[in-house]
Amino acid sequence: QKEVEQNSGPLSVPEGAIASLNCTYSDRGSQSFFWYRQYSGKSPELIMSIYSNGDKEDGRFTAQLNKASQYVSLLIRDSQPSDSATYLCAAILYNQGGKLIFGQGTELSVKP
Amino acid sequence: GAGVSQSPRYKVAKRGQDVALRCDPISGHVSLFWYQQALGQGPEFLTYFQNEAQLDKSGLPSDRFFAERPEGSVSTLKIQRTQQEDSAVYLCASSPRQGNTEAFFGQGTRLTVV
């Protein structure tokens, strides 16, 4: 089992819809989780961090964390074509010395 | 500097050649991470420093890969006797302190081994 797992997609949604991206992790000791966006040919860009159970909202983005289920999600409301990118979930593995590990990424395509 | 800086941006190496990739983290950042990213994949962890201490090198694929951060700032990833399977984008990220903090990436170095 990979330490951080995501559905690779591609996920396709129409413009204006809600995009839902999911991630699971294996290290129960992990406390810190991140979502990065990566456009083709570019480096990952941090868009959200979440440390506590529940929801965290920032503009059109909402991150959700459920530590009991070892599950993290990212919701993008009112999706725009400019949101089309690969979304990477990441976790700091406290039981492995604090290294930052990424999932394989989910490709999102927002159709006009 | 304003952000994480990596050099060179692009490197073409002949098989068997040694290469050195440089990462300049954000000033004052304690933690530094190196990743290897193949096309269509997520970043794969290579190694991790806190200041000058290399805390984890479990992701280095072979003993041809070596990383250092001698003064706790600039880091160099060295690959000896490059092979075609080493072709990838090498990403560096830094964060202000260990643990519960966000990491920021450089632009990456695209290595092509021919």
Tab-separated table of C-alpha atoms in Angstrom:
chain	number	residue	atom	x	y	z
A	1	GLN	CA	0.000	0.000	0.000
A	2	LYS	CA	1.328	3.407	-0.934
A	3	GLU	CA	1.594	5.857	1.938
A	4	VAL	CA	-0.614	8.432	0.180
A	5	GLU	CA	-3.101	7.279	-2.447
A	6	GLN	CA	-5.234	9.173	-4.921
A	7	ASN	CA	-7.395	8.203	-7.874
A	8	SER	CA	-5.344	9.136	-10.914
A	9	GLY	CA	-8.376	10.180	-12.930
A	10	PRO	CA	-8.793	11.924	-15.219
A	11	LEU	CA	-11.732	13.625	-13.545
A	12	SER	CA	-13.833	15.690	-15.907
A	13	VAL	CA	-16.420	18.223	-14.719
A	14	PRO	CA	-18.382	20.947	-16.531
A	15	GLU	CA	-17.617	24.590	-15.862
A	16	GLY	CA	-19.443	25.834	-12.773
A	17	ALA	CA	-19.737	22.379	-11.176
A	18	ILE	CA	-18.145	21.135	-7.964
A	19	ALA	CA	-15.000	19.031	-8.397
A	20	SER	CA	-14.302	16.529	-5.624
A	21	LEU	CA	-10.799	15.113	-5.203
A	22	ASN	CA	-10.022	12.369	-2.720
A	23	CYS	CA	-6.973	11.033	-0.923
A	24	THR	CA	-6.239	8.363	1.691
A	25	TYR	CA	-3.118	7.927	3.803
A	26	SER	CA	-1.648	5.027	5.743
A	27	ASP	CA	0.298	6.654	8.618
A	28	ARG	CA	-2.123	7.107	11.536
A	29	GLY	CA	0.377	9.433	13.217
A	30	SER	CA	0.210	11.997	10.408
A	31	GLN	CA	-1.096	15.402	11.458
A	32	SER	CA	-0.381	17.641	8.474
A	33	PHE	CA	-1.919	17.425	5.034
A	34	PHE	CA	-1.579	19.537	1.925
A	35	TRP	CA	-3.073	19.981	-1.505
A	36	TYR	CA	-0.887	21.164	-4.340
A	37	ARG	CA	-1.875	22.115	-7.883
A	38	GLN	CA	0.480	21.331	-10.745
A	39	TYR	CA	-0.013	22.692	-14.229
A	40	SER	CA	1.585	20.779	-17.074
A	41	GLY	CA	5.299	21.508	-17.258
A	42	LYS	CA	5.284	23.517	-14.024
A	43	SER	CA	6.240	22.731	-10.436
A	44	PRO	CA	3.666	22.035	-7.696
A	45	GLU	CA	2.011	25.073	-6.106
A	46	LEU	CA	0.573	24.892	-2.585
A	47	ILE	CA	-3.135	25.719	-2.466
A	48	MET	CA	-4.384	24.364	0.876
A	49	SER	CA	-3.103	22.964	4.143
A	50	ILE	CA	-5.196	21.258	6.822
A	51	TYR	CA	-4.190	20.019	10.256
A	52	SER	CA	-7.451	19.423	12.178
A	53	ASN	CA	-10.479	17.242	11.601
A	54	GLY	CA	-13.263	18.970	9.738
A	55	ASP	CA	-13.455	21.500	6.947
A	56	LYS	CA	-11.210	24.403	6.016
A	57	GLU	CA	-12.423	26.881	3.420
A	58	ASP	CA	-10.385	29.299	1.318
A	59	GLY	CA	-12.299	31.005	-1.455
A	60	ARG	CA	-13.629	28.379	-3.860
A	61	PHE	CA	-11.553	25.644	-2.201
A	62	THR	CA	-12.570	23.505	0.785
A	63	ALA	CA	-10.283	20.903	2.306
A	64	GLN	CA	-11.784	18.181	4.471
A	65	LEU	CA	-9.933	15.934	6.899
A	66	ASN	CA	-11.198	12.821	8.654
A	67	LYS	CA	-8.387	11.302	10.727
A	68	ALA	CA	-10.481	8.345	11.889
A	69	SER	CA	-10.987	7.281	8.285
A	70	GLN	CA	-7.505	8.496	7.212
A	71	TYR	CA	-9.150	10.484	4.449
A	72	VAL	CA	-8.514	13.934	2.996
A	73	SER	CA	-10.506	15.616	0.263
A	74	LEU	CA	-10.515	18.825	-1.730
A	75	LEU	CA	-13.668	20.407	-3.096
A	76	ILE	CA	-13.482	23.066	-5.791
A	77	ARG	CA	-16.700	25.046	-6.149
A	78	ASP	CA	-17.707	26.869	-9.335
A	79	SER	CA	-14.966	25.062	-11.264
A	80	GLN	CA	-13.288	27.099	-14.004
A	81	PRO	CA	-11.324	25.918	-17.053
A	82	SER	CA	-8.265	27.508	-15.401
A	83	ASP	CA	-8.615	24.926	-12.596
A	84	SER	CA	-7.669	22.200	-15.091
A	85	ALA	CA	-4.461	20.739	-13.674
A	86	THR	CA	-3.144	17.809	-11.663
A	87	TYR	CA	-3.945	17.992	-7.960
A	88	LEU	CA	-1.462	16.402	-5.580
A	89	CYS	CA	-2.301	15.302	-2.055
A	90	ALA	CA	0.606	15.257	0.420
A	91	ALA	CA	1.123	14.234	4.040
A	92	ILE	CA	3.897	14.588	6.572
A	93	LEU	CA	4.611	11.094	7.908
A	94	TYR	CA	5.399	11.584	11.581
A	95	ASN	CA	6.085	7.901	12.101
A	96	GLN	CA	8.754	8.096	9.411
A	97	GLY	CA	10.789	11.021	10.630
A	98	GLY	CA	8.629	13.806	9.275
A	99	LYS	CA	9.159	13.342	5.559
A	100	LEU	CA	6.662	14.868	3.142
A	101	ILE	CA	5.116	12.266	0.846
A	102	PHE	CA	2.916	12.822	-2.208
A	103	GLY	CA	0.193	10.827	-3.879
A	104	GLN	CA	0.331	10.153	-7.604
A	105	GLY	CA	-1.992	13.050	-8.362
A	106	THR	CA	-5.467	13.381	-9.866
A	107	GLU	CA	-5.820	15.045	-13.247
A	108	LEU	CA	-8.786	17.425	-13.344
A	109	SER	CA	-10.299	18.698	-16.578
A	110	VAL	CA	-12.937	21.440	-16.432
A	111	LYS	CA	-14.901	21.666	-19.683
A	112	PRO	CA	-16.295	25.047	-20.788
B	1	GLY	CA	15.812	34.991	-2.105
B	2	ALA	CA	12.135	35.330	-2.859
B	3	GLY	CA	11.591	31.680	-3.658
B	4	VAL	CA	13.300	28.322	-4.056
B	5	SER	CA	15.764	28.451	-6.917
B	6	GLN	CA	17.051	25.418	-8.805
B	7	SER	CA	19.781	25.230	-11.394
B	8	PRO	CA	20.227	24.300	-14.103
B	9	ARG	CA	16.647	24.326	-15.387
B	10	TYR	CA	17.533	21.804	-18.071
B	11	LYS	CA	20.384	19.349	-18.274
B	12	VAL	CA	21.240	16.890	-21.030
B	13	ALA	CA	23.797	14.298	-19.982
B	14	LYS	CA	25.395	11.487	-21.894
B	15	ARG	CA	24.940	8.081	-20.299
B	16	GLY	CA	27.717	7.509	-17.816
B	17	GLN	CA	28.296	11.197	-17.138
B	18	ASP	CA	28.108	12.637	-13.612
B	19	VAL	CA	25.707	15.516	-12.944
B	20	ALA	CA	25.150	17.949	-10.073
B	21	LEU	CA	21.839	19.680	-9.469
B	22	ARG	CA	21.666	22.705	-7.197
B	23	CYS	CA	18.896	23.926	-4.909
B	24	ASP	CA	18.841	27.323	-3.189
B	25	PRO	CA	16.042	27.213	-0.589
B	26	ILE	CA	14.090	30.178	0.720
B	27	SER	CA	16.356	32.078	3.116
B	28	GLY	CA	16.062	30.772	6.664
B	29	HIS	CA	14.159	27.626	5.757
B	30	VAL	CA	15.239	24.717	7.903
B	31	SER	CA	13.857	21.737	6.000
B	32	LEU	CA	14.779	20.816	2.442
B	33	PHE	CA	13.354	17.990	0.360
B	34	TRP	CA	14.397	16.454	-2.961
B	35	TYR	CA	11.930	14.640	-5.229
B	36	GLN	CA	12.075	12.846	-8.563
B	37	GLN	CA	9.045	13.221	-10.835
B	38	ALA	CA	8.466	11.093	-13.918
B	39	LEU	CA	5.933	12.154	-16.528
B	40	GLY	CA	2.374	11.602	-15.330
B	41	GLN	CA	3.441	10.619	-11.812
B	42	GLY	CA	3.484	12.363	-8.472
B	43	PRO	CA	6.758	13.550	-6.935
B	44	GLU	CA	8.687	10.585	-5.479
B	45	PHE	CA	10.563	11.310	-2.267
B	46	LEU	CA	14.351	11.047	-2.530
B	47	THR	CA	15.845	12.613	0.585
B	48	TYR	CA	15.256	15.187	3.332
B	49	PHE	CA	17.462	17.559	5.333
B	50	GLN	CA	16.917	19.498	8.498
B	51	ASN	CA	19.600	22.173	8.431
B	52	GLU	CA	22.785	20.284	7.442
B	53	ALA	CA	21.601	16.921	8.780
B	54	GLN	CA	20.320	14.413	6.263
B	55	LEU	CA	17.440	12.865	8.230
B	56	ASP	CA	16.174	10.455	5.595
B	57	LYS	CA	17.714	9.186	2.376
B	58	SER	CA	15.507	6.144	1.976
B	59	GLY	CA	14.175	7.289	-1.405
B	60	LEU	CA	17.511	7.520	-3.177
B	61	PRO	CA	17.189	4.851	-5.894
B	62	SER	CA	20.789	3.649	-5.853
B	63	ASP	CA	24.219	4.408	-4.480
B	64	ARG	CA	24.801	6.505	-7.605
B	65	PHE	CA	22.657	9.195	-5.993
B	66	PHE	CA	24.126	11.424	-3.321
B	67	ALA	CA	22.835	14.617	-1.695
B	68	GLU	CA	24.463	17.115	0.610
B	69	ARG	CA	23.685	20.376	2.374
B	70	PRO	CA	26.959	21.152	4.132
B	71	GLU	CA	26.102	24.569	5.595
B	72	GLY	CA	22.399	24.051	6.077
B	73	SER	CA	21.430	26.244	3.147
B	74	VAL	CA	22.238	25.341	-0.482
B	75	SER	CA	21.866	21.667	-1.351
B	76	THR	CA	23.328	19.645	-4.186
B	77	LEU	CA	21.973	16.397	-5.595
B	78	LYS	CA	24.665	14.470	-7.413
B	79	ILE	CA	24.050	11.574	-9.754
B	80	GLN	CA	27.049	9.522	-10.795
B	81	ARG	CA	27.284	7.466	-13.982
B	82	THR	CA	23.868	8.569	-15.194
B	83	GLN	CA	21.558	6.030	-16.794
B	84	GLN	CA	18.569	6.571	-19.087
B	85	GLU	CA	16.172	5.679	-16.278
B	86	ASP	CA	17.462	8.717	-14.367
B	87	SER	CA	15.734	10.983	-16.892
B	88	ALA	CA	13.084	12.894	-14.925
B	89	VAL	CA	12.322	16.245	-13.366
B	90	TYR	CA	14.130	16.749	-10.062
B	91	LEU	CA	12.238	18.983	-7.671
B	92	CYS	CA	13.474	20.684	-4.533
B	93	ALA	CA	11.209	22.082	-1.808
B	94	SER	CA	11.907	23.935	1.426
B	95	SER	CA	9.876	24.660	4.537
B	96	PRO	CA	10.467	27.042	7.451
B	97	ARG	CA	10.875	24.355	10.113
B	98	GLN	CA	10.527	20.657	10.644
B	99	GLY	CA	7.139	19.072	10.834
B	100	ASN	CA	3.859	20.857	10.739
B	101	THR	CA	4.639	23.394	8.020
B	102	GLU	CA	4.047	24.018	4.362
B	103	ALA	CA	6.729	23.341	1.782
B	104	PHE	CA	7.393	25.423	-1.318
B	105	PHE	CA	8.871	24.149	-4.553
B	106	GLY	CA	11.479	25.410	-6.959
B	107	GLN	CA	11.001	25.308	-10.727
B	108	GLY	CA	12.716	21.933	-11.010
B	109	THR	CA	15.559	20.608	-13.133
B	110	ARG	CA	14.647	18.509	-16.151
B	111	LEU	CA	17.368	15.906	-16.656
B	112	THR	CA	17.551	14.019	-19.924
B	113	VAL	CA	20.089	11.215	-20.229
B	114	VAL	CA	20.936	10.285	-23.814
